[in-house]
mmCIF file of N, CA and C in Angstrom:
data_model
loop_
_atom_site.group_PDB
_atom_site.id
_atom_site.type_symbol
_atom_site.label_atom_id
_atom_site.label_comp_id
_atom_site.label_asym_id
_atom_site.label_seq_id
_atom_site.Cartn_x
_atom_site.Cartn_y
_atom_site.Cartn_z
ATOM 1 N N PRO A 4 -25.033 27.704 0.218
ATOM 2 C CA PRO A 4 -25.468 27.828 -1.164
ATOM 3 C C PRO A 4 -25.570 26.449 -1.830
ATOM 4 N N MET A 5 -26.510 26.324 -2.707
ATOM 5 C CA MET A 5 -26.688 25.083 -3.462
ATOM 6 C C MET A 5 -26.202 25.303 -4.891
ATOM 7 N N THR A 6 -25.553 24.287 -5.413
ATOM 8 C CA THR A 6 -25.100 24.343 -6.792
ATOM 9 C C THR A 6 -24.929 22.925 -7.308
ATOM 10 N N ARG A 7 -25.018 22.771 -8.594
ATOM 11 C CA ARG A 7 -24.752 21.459 -9.200
ATOM 12 C C ARG A 7 -23.260 21.272 -9.433
ATOM 13 N N ASP A 8 -22.481 22.336 -9.291
ATOM 14 C CA ASP A 8 -21.042 22.271 -9.535
ATOM 15 C C ASP A 8 -20.306 22.808 -8.308
ATOM 16 N N TYR A 9 -19.735 21.920 -7.533
ATOM 17 C CA TYR A 9 -19.070 22.309 -6.280
ATOM 18 C C TYR A 9 -17.941 23.310 -6.505
ATOM 19 N N ARG A 10 -17.363 23.327 -7.688
ATOM 20 C CA ARG A 10 -16.258 24.259 -7.954
ATOM 21 C C ARG A 10 -16.695 25.714 -7.852
ATOM 22 N N ARG A 11 -17.983 25.992 -8.096
ATOM 23 C CA ARG A 11 -18.485 27.365 -7.933
ATOM 24 C C ARG A 11 -18.340 27.801 -6.475
ATOM 25 N N ILE A 12 -18.542 26.891 -5.546
ATOM 26 C CA ILE A 12 -18.393 27.218 -4.123
ATOM 27 C C ILE A 12 -16.925 27.465 -3.797
ATOM 28 N N LEU A 13 -16.040 26.648 -4.351
ATOM 29 C CA LEU A 13 -14.609 26.808 -4.077
ATOM 30 C C LEU A 13 -14.067 28.123 -4.618
ATOM 31 N N GLU A 14 -14.686 28.655 -5.658
ATOM 32 C CA GLU A 14 -14.255 29.933 -6.240
ATOM 33 C C GLU A 14 -14.630 31.126 -5.372
ATOM 34 N N ARG A 15 -15.598 30.953 -4.511
ATOM 35 C CA ARG A 15 -16.125 32.087 -3.733
ATOM 36 C C ARG A 15 -15.176 32.469 -2.602
ATOM 37 N N LYS A 16 -14.854 33.746 -2.532
ATOM 38 C CA LYS A 16 -13.953 34.263 -1.499
ATOM 39 C C LYS A 16 -14.666 34.474 -0.167
ATOM 40 N N ASP A 17 -15.993 34.522 -0.176
ATOM 41 C CA ASP A 17 -16.743 34.757 1.060
ATOM 42 C C ASP A 17 -17.053 33.453 1.804
ATOM 43 N N ILE A 18 -16.548 32.332 1.328
ATOM 44 C CA ILE A 18 -16.756 31.043 1.987
ATOM 45 C C ILE A 18 -15.414 30.551 2.505
ATOM 46 N N ASP A 19 -15.343 30.324 3.821
ATOM 47 C CA ASP A 19 -14.092 29.919 4.465
ATOM 48 C C ASP A 19 -13.945 28.413 4.605
ATOM 49 N N ALA A 20 -15.065 27.708 4.690
ATOM 50 C CA ALA A 20 -15.018 26.274 4.963
ATOM 51 C C ALA A 20 -16.158 25.578 4.238
ATOM 52 N N VAL A 21 -15.961 24.286 3.996
ATOM 53 C CA VAL A 21 -16.987 23.490 3.328
ATOM 54 C C VAL A 21 -17.214 22.190 4.088
ATOM 55 N N VAL A 22 -18.410 21.666 3.951
ATOM 56 C CA VAL A 22 -18.759 20.343 4.457
ATOM 57 C C VAL A 22 -18.905 19.449 3.237
ATOM 58 N N ILE A 23 -18.153 18.361 3.225
ATOM 59 C CA ILE A 23 -18.229 17.423 2.109
ATOM 60 C C ILE A 23 -18.935 16.169 2.596
ATOM 61 N N SER A 24 -20.162 16.010 2.161
ATOM 62 C CA SER A 24 -20.966 14.835 2.527
ATOM 63 C C SER A 24 -21.524 14.237 1.242
ATOM 64 N N THR A 25 -20.602 13.774 0.445
ATOM 65 C CA THR A 25 -20.897 13.253 -0.883
ATOM 66 C C THR A 25 -20.671 11.747 -0.903
ATOM 67 N N PRO A 26 -20.990 11.091 -2.015
ATOM 68 C CA PRO A 26 -20.581 9.691 -2.138
ATOM 69 C C PRO A 26 -19.064 9.580 -1.918
ATOM 70 N N ASP A 27 -18.644 8.484 -1.317
ATOM 71 C CA ASP A 27 -17.244 8.327 -0.901
ATOM 72 C C ASP A 27 -16.234 8.547 -2.024
ATOM 73 N N HIS A 28 -16.578 8.161 -3.236
ATOM 74 C CA HIS A 28 -15.613 8.264 -4.329
ATOM 75 C C HIS A 28 -15.281 9.715 -4.693
ATOM 76 N N TRP A 29 -16.003 10.667 -4.177
ATOM 77 C CA TRP A 29 -15.714 12.084 -4.401
ATOM 78 C C TRP A 29 -14.797 12.668 -3.329
ATOM 79 N N HIS A 30 -14.597 12.009 -2.212
ATOM 80 C CA HIS A 30 -13.932 12.616 -1.062
ATOM 81 C C HIS A 30 -12.537 13.153 -1.370
ATOM 82 N N GLU A 31 -11.690 12.352 -1.996
ATOM 83 C CA GLU A 31 -10.330 12.823 -2.260
ATOM 84 C C GLU A 31 -10.334 14.047 -3.172
ATOM 85 N N LYS A 32 -10.977 13.945 -4.302
ATOM 86 C CA LYS A 32 -10.963 15.041 -5.279
ATOM 87 C C LYS A 32 -11.502 16.335 -4.679
ATOM 88 N N MET A 33 -12.661 16.252 -4.051
ATOM 89 C CA MET A 33 -13.275 17.471 -3.510
ATOM 90 C C MET A 33 -12.475 18.049 -2.352
ATOM 91 N N SER A 34 -11.986 17.199 -1.460
ATOM 92 C CA SER A 34 -11.266 17.739 -0.306
ATOM 93 C C SER A 34 -9.935 18.348 -0.726
ATOM 94 N N VAL A 35 -9.199 17.698 -1.631
ATOM 95 C CA VAL A 35 -7.937 18.268 -2.105
ATOM 96 C C VAL A 35 -8.192 19.606 -2.799
ATOM 97 N N GLU A 36 -9.190 19.668 -3.656
ATOM 98 C CA GLU A 36 -9.491 20.923 -4.352
ATOM 99 C C GLU A 36 -9.940 22.007 -3.379
ATOM 100 N N ALA A 37 -10.712 21.637 -2.371
ATOM 101 C CA ALA A 37 -11.162 22.625 -1.383
ATOM 102 C C ALA A 37 -9.982 23.157 -0.580
ATOM 103 N N LEU A 38 -9.112 22.271 -0.133
ATOM 104 C CA LEU A 38 -7.936 22.693 0.628
ATOM 105 C C LEU A 38 -7.053 23.606 -0.216
ATOM 106 N N GLU A 39 -6.848 23.233 -1.465
ATOM 107 C CA GLU A 39 -6.022 24.056 -2.357
ATOM 108 C C GLU A 39 -6.679 25.396 -2.670
ATOM 109 N N ALA A 40 -7.990 25.468 -2.540
ATOM 110 C CA ALA A 40 -8.711 26.733 -2.745
ATOM 111 C C ALA A 40 -8.727 27.574 -1.469
ATOM 112 N N GLY A 41 -8.052 27.094 -0.422
ATOM 113 C CA GLY A 41 -7.977 27.860 0.819
ATOM 114 C C GLY A 41 -9.139 27.656 1.760
ATOM 115 N N LYS A 42 -9.870 26.575 1.585
ATOM 116 C CA LYS A 42 -11.024 26.295 2.453
ATOM 117 C C LYS A 42 -10.637 25.261 3.512
ATOM 118 N N ASP A 43 -11.169 25.420 4.720
ATOM 119 C CA ASP A 43 -11.108 24.357 5.710
ATOM 120 C C ASP A 43 -12.205 23.361 5.358
ATOM 121 N N VAL A 44 -12.030 22.096 5.778
ATOM 122 C CA VAL A 44 -12.932 21.039 5.330
ATOM 123 C C VAL A 44 -13.403 20.189 6.500
ATOM 124 N N TYR A 45 -14.717 19.985 6.574
ATOM 125 C CA TYR A 45 -15.303 18.946 7.421
ATOM 126 C C TYR A 45 -15.736 17.857 6.451
ATOM 127 N N LEU A 46 -15.099 16.697 6.544
ATOM 128 C CA LEU A 46 -15.301 15.615 5.584
ATOM 129 C C LEU A 46 -16.019 14.450 6.245
ATOM 130 N N GLU A 47 -17.147 14.093 5.682
ATOM 131 C CA GLU A 47 -17.876 12.923 6.166
ATOM 132 C C GLU A 47 -16.985 11.688 6.007
ATOM 133 N N LYS A 48 -17.065 10.757 6.948
ATOM 134 C CA LYS A 48 -16.278 9.532 6.832
ATOM 135 C C LYS A 48 -16.734 8.716 5.644
ATOM 136 N N PRO A 49 -15.855 7.927 5.067
ATOM 137 C CA PRO A 49 -14.444 7.714 5.368
ATOM 138 C C PRO A 49 -13.576 8.800 4.724
ATOM 139 N N LEU A 50 -12.342 8.893 5.193
ATOM 140 C CA LEU A 50 -11.420 9.860 4.613
ATOM 141 C C LEU A 50 -11.257 9.604 3.117
ATOM 142 N N ALA A 51 -11.004 8.347 2.756
ATOM 143 C CA ALA A 51 -10.739 8.024 1.352
ATOM 144 C C ALA A 51 -10.975 6.536 1.115
ATOM 145 N N HIS A 52 -10.898 6.144 -0.151
ATOM 146 C CA HIS A 52 -11.050 4.733 -0.523
ATOM 147 C C HIS A 52 -9.755 3.950 -0.336
ATOM 148 N N THR A 53 -8.626 4.596 -0.566
ATOM 149 C CA THR A 53 -7.341 3.898 -0.523
ATOM 150 C C THR A 53 -6.363 4.648 0.369
ATOM 151 N N ILE A 54 -5.319 3.939 0.762
ATOM 152 C CA ILE A 54 -4.266 4.573 1.560
ATOM 153 C C ILE A 54 -3.621 5.695 0.756
ATOM 154 N N GLU A 55 -3.412 5.469 -0.524
ATOM 155 C CA GLU A 55 -2.787 6.493 -1.366
ATOM 156 C C GLU A 55 -3.640 7.758 -1.416
ATOM 157 N N GLN A 56 -4.945 7.603 -1.558
ATOM 158 C CA GLN A 56 -5.827 8.772 -1.563
ATOM 159 C C GLN A 56 -5.753 9.490 -0.223
ATOM 160 N N GLY A 57 -5.763 8.735 0.851
ATOM 161 C CA GLY A 57 -5.659 9.333 2.178
ATOM 162 C C GLY A 57 -4.362 10.097 2.349
ATOM 163 N N ARG A 58 -3.282 9.526 1.858
ATOM 164 C CA ARG A 58 -1.980 10.206 1.949
ATOM 165 C C ARG A 58 -1.984 11.508 1.162
ATOM 166 N N ARG A 59 -2.624 11.504 -0.009
ATOM 167 C CA ARG A 59 -2.698 12.746 -0.802
ATOM 168 C C ARG A 59 -3.478 13.823 -0.048
ATOM 169 N N ILE A 60 -4.540 13.426 0.611
ATOM 170 C CA ILE A 60 -5.320 14.397 1.388
ATOM 171 C C ILE A 60 -4.479 14.938 2.532
ATOM 172 N N VAL A 61 -3.827 14.051 3.277
ATOM 173 C CA VAL A 61 -3.001 14.478 4.418
ATOM 174 C C VAL A 61 -1.855 15.368 3.938
ATOM 175 N N GLU A 62 -1.227 15.013 2.828
ATOM 176 C CA GLU A 62 -0.153 15.836 2.272
ATOM 177 C C GLU A 62 -0.671 17.221 1.913
ATOM 178 N N THR A 63 -1.865 17.276 1.360
ATOM 179 C CA THR A 63 -2.446 18.564 0.969
ATOM 180 C C THR A 63 -2.743 19.415 2.197
ATOM 181 N N VAL A 64 -3.216 18.791 3.269
ATOM 182 C CA VAL A 64 -3.434 19.527 4.523
ATOM 183 C C VAL A 64 -2.112 20.135 4.987
ATOM 184 N N GLY A 65 -1.043 19.322 4.988
ATOM 185 C CA GLY A 65 0.260 19.820 5.421
ATOM 186 C C GLY A 65 0.789 20.935 4.546
ATOM 187 N N ARG A 66 0.619 20.792 3.250
ATOM 188 C CA ARG A 66 1.132 21.785 2.307
ATOM 189 C C ARG A 66 0.360 23.091 2.365
ATOM 190 N N THR A 67 -0.959 23.006 2.545
ATOM 191 C CA THR A 67 -1.788 24.220 2.518
ATOM 192 C C THR A 67 -1.946 24.864 3.891
ATOM 193 N N GLY A 68 -1.731 24.079 4.950
ATOM 194 C CA GLY A 68 -1.930 24.612 6.296
ATOM 195 C C GLY A 68 -3.394 24.779 6.671
ATOM 196 N N ARG A 69 -4.290 24.212 5.886
ATOM 197 C CA ARG A 69 -5.722 24.305 6.181
ATOM 198 C C ARG A 69 -6.118 23.224 7.181
ATOM 199 N N VAL A 70 -7.323 23.340 7.706
ATOM 200 C CA VAL A 70 -7.852 22.391 8.689
ATOM 201 C C VAL A 70 -8.777 21.407 7.982
ATOM 202 N N LEU A 71 -8.625 20.122 8.310
ATOM 203 C CA LEU A 71 -9.535 19.102 7.804
ATOM 204 C C LEU A 71 -9.915 18.198 8.967
ATOM 205 N N GLN A 72 -11.193 17.972 9.130
ATOM 206 C CA GLN A 72 -11.685 17.039 10.147
ATOM 207 C C GLN A 72 -12.558 16.007 9.465
ATOM 208 N N VAL A 73 -12.308 14.731 9.799
ATOM 209 C CA VAL A 73 -13.177 13.663 9.317
ATOM 210 C C VAL A 73 -14.211 13.424 10.400
ATOM 211 N N GLY A 74 -15.464 13.576 10.043
ATOM 212 C CA GLY A 74 -16.537 13.431 11.015
ATOM 213 C C GLY A 74 -17.065 12.014 11.078
ATOM 214 N N SER A 75 -17.517 11.656 12.245
ATOM 215 C CA SER A 75 -18.148 10.356 12.450
ATOM 216 C C SER A 75 -19.344 10.588 13.351
ATOM 217 N N GLN A 76 -20.523 10.247 12.846
ATOM 218 C CA GLN A 76 -21.746 10.541 13.565
ATOM 219 C C GLN A 76 -21.693 10.014 15.000
ATOM 220 N N LEU A 77 -22.109 10.839 15.909
ATOM 221 C CA LEU A 77 -22.294 10.534 17.325
ATOM 222 C C LEU A 77 -21.017 10.378 18.131
ATOM 223 N N LEU A 78 -19.842 10.260 17.510
ATOM 224 C CA LEU A 78 -18.633 10.084 18.304
ATOM 225 C C LEU A 78 -18.306 11.324 19.123
ATOM 226 N N SER A 79 -18.846 12.455 18.751
ATOM 227 C CA SER A 79 -18.638 13.671 19.525
ATOM 228 C C SER A 79 -19.747 13.888 20.545
ATOM 229 N N SER A 80 -20.682 12.983 20.609
ATOM 230 C CA SER A 80 -21.829 13.122 21.508
ATOM 231 C C SER A 80 -21.388 13.148 22.966
ATOM 232 N N ILE A 81 -21.893 14.082 23.721
ATOM 233 C CA ILE A 81 -21.571 14.195 25.141
ATOM 234 C C ILE A 81 -21.986 12.937 25.891
ATOM 235 N N HIS A 82 -23.041 12.275 25.426
ATOM 236 C CA HIS A 82 -23.512 11.066 26.109
ATOM 237 C C HIS A 82 -22.486 9.940 26.028
ATOM 238 N N LEU A 83 -21.815 9.818 24.901
ATOM 239 C CA LEU A 83 -20.788 8.786 24.777
ATOM 240 C C LEU A 83 -19.602 9.091 25.671
ATOM 241 N N HIS A 84 -19.225 10.353 25.763
ATOM 242 C CA HIS A 84 -18.114 10.736 26.632
ATOM 243 C C HIS A 84 -18.477 10.513 28.100
ATOM 244 N N GLU A 85 -19.712 10.812 28.451
ATOM 245 C CA GLU A 85 -20.153 10.575 29.829
ATOM 246 C C GLU A 85 -20.172 9.083 30.150
ATOM 247 N N ALA A 86 -20.625 8.263 29.223
ATOM 248 C CA ALA A 86 -20.640 6.815 29.446
ATOM 249 C C ALA A 86 -19.223 6.288 29.619
ATOM 250 N N LYS A 87 -18.312 6.761 28.811
ATOM 251 C CA LYS A 87 -16.908 6.348 28.925
ATOM 252 C C LYS A 87 -16.358 6.715 30.301
ATOM 253 N N GLU A 88 -16.669 7.906 30.758
ATOM 254 C CA GLU A 88 -16.209 8.367 32.068
ATOM 255 C C GLU A 88 -16.765 7.484 33.187
ATOM 256 N N VAL A 89 -18.043 7.160 33.123
ATOM 257 C CA VAL A 89 -18.677 6.307 34.137
ATOM 258 C C VAL A 89 -17.981 4.951 34.195
ATOM 259 N N ILE A 90 -17.688 4.383 33.033
ATOM 260 C CA ILE A 90 -17.030 3.075 32.988
ATOM 261 C C ILE A 90 -15.602 3.182 33.503
ATOM 262 N N GLN A 91 -14.848 4.180 33.049
ATOM 263 C CA GLN A 91 -13.452 4.323 33.459
ATOM 264 C C GLN A 91 -13.313 4.594 34.950
ATOM 265 N N GLU A 92 -14.274 5.274 35.529
ATOM 266 C CA GLU A 92 -14.227 5.555 36.967
ATOM 267 C C GLU A 92 -14.663 4.357 37.795
ATOM 268 N N GLY A 93 -15.124 3.302 37.139
ATOM 269 C CA GLY A 93 -15.524 2.099 37.857
ATOM 270 C C GLY A 93 -16.867 2.195 38.544
ATOM 271 N N ARG A 94 -17.666 3.171 38.182
ATOM 272 C CA ARG A 94 -18.954 3.352 38.861
ATOM 273 C C ARG A 94 -19.944 2.238 38.542
ATOM 274 N N LEU A 95 -19.671 1.442 37.522
ATOM 275 C CA LEU A 95 -20.532 0.311 37.190
ATOM 276 C C LEU A 95 -19.927 -1.013 37.648
ATOM 277 N N GLY A 96 -18.800 -0.947 38.326
ATOM 278 C CA GLY A 96 -18.096 -2.181 38.655
ATOM 279 C C GLY A 96 -17.287 -2.608 37.441
ATOM 280 N N GLN A 97 -16.890 -3.884 37.430
ATOM 281 C CA GLN A 97 -16.113 -4.380 36.302
ATOM 282 C C GLN A 97 -17.057 -4.683 35.136
ATOM 283 N N VAL A 98 -16.837 -4.002 34.036
ATOM 284 C CA VAL A 98 -17.655 -4.217 32.846
ATOM 285 C C VAL A 98 -17.012 -5.344 32.043
ATOM 286 N N THR A 99 -17.766 -6.408 31.817
ATOM 287 C CA THR A 99 -17.230 -7.562 31.092
ATOM 288 C C THR A 99 -17.822 -7.708 29.699
ATOM 289 N N GLN A 100 -18.916 -7.029 29.434
ATOM 290 C CA GLN A 100 -19.534 -7.132 28.116
ATOM 291 C C GLN A 100 -20.369 -5.886 27.853
ATOM 292 N N VAL A 101 -20.332 -5.438 26.619
ATOM 293 C CA VAL A 101 -21.147 -4.303 26.197
ATOM 294 C C VAL A 101 -21.824 -4.685 24.885
ATOM 295 N N LYS A 102 -23.115 -4.460 24.803
ATOM 296 C CA LYS A 102 -23.851 -4.658 23.558
ATOM 297 C C LYS A 102 -24.420 -3.307 23.149
ATOM 298 N N ALA A 103 -24.308 -3.004 21.883
ATOM 299 C CA ALA A 103 -24.827 -1.724 21.395
ATOM 300 C C ALA A 103 -25.470 -1.928 20.034
ATOM 301 N N TRP A 104 -26.432 -1.085 19.724
ATOM 302 C CA TRP A 104 -27.084 -1.113 18.424
ATOM 303 C C TRP A 104 -27.707 0.237 18.161
ATOM 304 N N TRP A 105 -28.063 0.432 16.922
ATOM 305 C CA TRP A 105 -28.707 1.672 16.502
ATOM 306 C C TRP A 105 -30.064 1.299 15.946
ATOM 307 N N ASP A 106 -31.097 1.833 16.530
ATOM 308 C CA ASP A 106 -32.448 1.510 16.097
ATOM 309 C C ASP A 106 -33.187 2.808 15.842
ATOM 310 N N THR A 107 -33.522 3.039 14.599
ATOM 311 C CA THR A 107 -34.228 4.274 14.258
ATOM 312 C C THR A 107 -35.733 4.116 14.346
ATOM 313 N N GLY A 108 -36.168 2.933 14.771
ATOM 314 C CA GLY A 108 -37.603 2.714 14.875
ATOM 315 C C GLY A 108 -38.255 2.408 13.544
ATOM 316 N N ASN A 109 -37.442 2.241 12.518
ATOM 317 C CA ASN A 109 -37.985 1.949 11.196
ATOM 318 C C ASN A 109 -38.031 0.452 10.950
ATOM 319 N N LEU A 110 -38.910 0.033 10.087
ATOM 320 C CA LEU A 110 -38.948 -1.354 9.663
ATOM 321 C C LEU A 110 -37.777 -1.618 8.726
ATOM 322 N N ILE A 111 -37.382 -2.868 8.628
ATOM 323 C CA ILE A 111 -36.301 -3.215 7.709
ATOM 324 C C ILE A 111 -36.687 -2.743 6.312
ATOM 325 N N GLY A 112 -35.739 -2.082 5.675
ATOM 326 C CA GLY A 112 -35.990 -1.594 4.325
ATOM 327 C C GLY A 112 -36.609 -0.211 4.269
ATOM 328 N N ALA A 113 -36.867 0.391 5.420
ATOM 329 C CA ALA A 113 -37.515 1.702 5.419
ATOM 330 C C ALA A 113 -36.638 2.767 4.764
ATOM 331 N N TRP A 114 -35.326 2.527 4.705
ATOM 332 C CA TRP A 114 -34.437 3.503 4.086
ATOM 333 C C TRP A 114 -34.409 3.339 2.570
ATOM 334 N N VAL A 115 -34.972 2.255 2.074
ATOM 335 C CA VAL A 115 -35.015 2.029 0.637
ATOM 336 C C VAL A 115 -36.195 2.816 0.076
ATOM 337 N N LYS A 116 -35.893 3.743 -0.778
ATOM 338 C CA LYS A 116 -36.928 4.621 -1.332
ATOM 339 C C LYS A 116 -37.224 4.214 -2.772
ATOM 340 N N PRO A 117 -38.454 4.349 -3.198
ATOM 341 C CA PRO A 117 -38.781 4.013 -4.589
ATOM 342 C C PRO A 117 -38.156 5.031 -5.542
ATOM 343 N N ILE A 118 -37.908 4.575 -6.735
ATOM 344 C CA ILE A 118 -37.391 5.475 -7.766
ATOM 345 C C ILE A 118 -38.531 6.396 -8.189
ATOM 346 N N PRO A 119 -38.301 7.714 -8.158
ATOM 347 C CA PRO A 119 -39.369 8.639 -8.548
ATOM 348 C C PRO A 119 -39.846 8.348 -9.972
ATOM 349 N N PRO A 120 -41.119 8.490 -10.223
ATOM 350 C CA PRO A 120 -41.653 8.190 -11.558
ATOM 351 C C PRO A 120 -41.074 9.085 -12.649
ATOM 352 N N ASP A 121 -40.595 10.283 -12.269
ATOM 353 C CA ASP A 121 -40.036 11.179 -13.282
ATOM 354 C C ASP A 121 -38.516 11.052 -13.396
ATOM 355 N N ALA A 122 -37.925 10.010 -12.784
ATOM 356 C CA ALA A 122 -36.476 9.845 -12.837
ATOM 357 C C ALA A 122 -36.017 9.660 -14.278
ATOM 358 N N SER A 123 -35.092 10.498 -14.665
ATOM 359 C CA SER A 123 -34.551 10.444 -16.023
ATOM 360 C C SER A 123 -33.269 11.265 -16.028
ATOM 361 N N PRO A 124 -32.508 11.240 -17.100
ATOM 362 C CA PRO A 124 -31.319 12.087 -17.167
ATOM 363 C C PRO A 124 -31.627 13.575 -16.966
ATOM 364 N N ALA A 125 -32.875 13.966 -17.168
ATOM 365 C CA ALA A 125 -33.250 15.368 -16.960
ATOM 366 C C ALA A 125 -33.379 15.702 -15.476
ATOM 367 N N THR A 126 -33.645 14.694 -14.637
ATOM 368 C CA THR A 126 -33.850 14.952 -13.204
ATOM 369 C C THR A 126 -32.755 14.361 -12.323
ATOM 370 N N ILE A 127 -31.974 13.435 -12.857
ATOM 371 C CA ILE A 127 -30.885 12.824 -12.093
ATOM 372 C C ILE A 127 -29.618 12.913 -12.929
ATOM 373 N N ASP A 128 -28.622 13.624 -12.423
ATOM 374 C CA ASP A 128 -27.362 13.789 -13.147
ATOM 375 C C ASP A 128 -26.419 12.650 -12.756
ATOM 376 N N TRP A 129 -26.619 11.495 -13.370
ATOM 377 C CA TRP A 129 -25.870 10.295 -13.023
ATOM 378 C C TRP A 129 -24.379 10.473 -13.290
ATOM 379 N N GLU A 130 -24.017 11.163 -14.362
ATOM 380 C CA GLU A 130 -22.601 11.396 -14.670
ATOM 381 C C GLU A 130 -21.935 12.218 -13.564
ATOM 382 N N ALA A 131 -22.629 13.226 -13.055
ATOM 383 C CA ALA A 131 -22.073 14.032 -11.967
ATOM 384 C C ALA A 131 -21.943 13.200 -10.697
ATOM 385 N N PHE A 132 -22.917 12.349 -10.428
ATOM 386 C CA PHE A 132 -22.855 11.481 -9.255
ATOM 387 C C PHE A 132 -21.642 10.561 -9.348
ATOM 388 N N LEU A 133 -21.425 9.962 -10.497
ATOM 389 C CA LEU A 133 -20.313 9.027 -10.661
ATOM 390 C C LEU A 133 -18.966 9.730 -10.579
ATOM 391 N N GLY A 134 -18.862 10.921 -11.163
ATOM 392 C CA GLY A 134 -17.636 11.698 -11.075
ATOM 393 C C GLY A 134 -16.386 10.861 -11.238
ATOM 394 N N PRO A 135 -15.493 10.877 -10.234
ATOM 395 C CA PRO A 135 -14.227 10.156 -10.345
ATOM 396 C C PRO A 135 -14.301 8.689 -9.919
ATOM 397 N N ALA A 136 -15.492 8.131 -9.831
ATOM 398 C CA ALA A 136 -15.608 6.730 -9.411
ATOM 399 C C ALA A 136 -14.815 5.837 -10.359
ATOM 400 N N PRO A 137 -14.155 4.819 -9.801
ATOM 401 C CA PRO A 137 -13.371 3.913 -10.665
ATOM 402 C C PRO A 137 -14.266 3.111 -11.592
#
């Protein structure tokens, strides 16, 4: 379900778990509230901005008994696990150097999008985006 107010989702009894993929400054507030609402949480990295925020999240997991997983793109990929196995088994010989990169095939700056011509407080809820940001 889509909503401008995540608390509407937390109120729903027919939802068992949530995915939190918001700006980082929302992670602590949303995950703690979701856990306290009885939801399991898949939280996009990072866990939190500060150690204290992270501790509050971990404490809430312990207190509520809910499940929380911090996700990291591609770390669960079978290809990475297979590569690790090949290296650990010595099938490549002694590995002395590894170079890695991520290339989406885009030109530099391709992720930078222009501001829509109709951008205004009517179309962008900047206050909601900022939320608990310091």
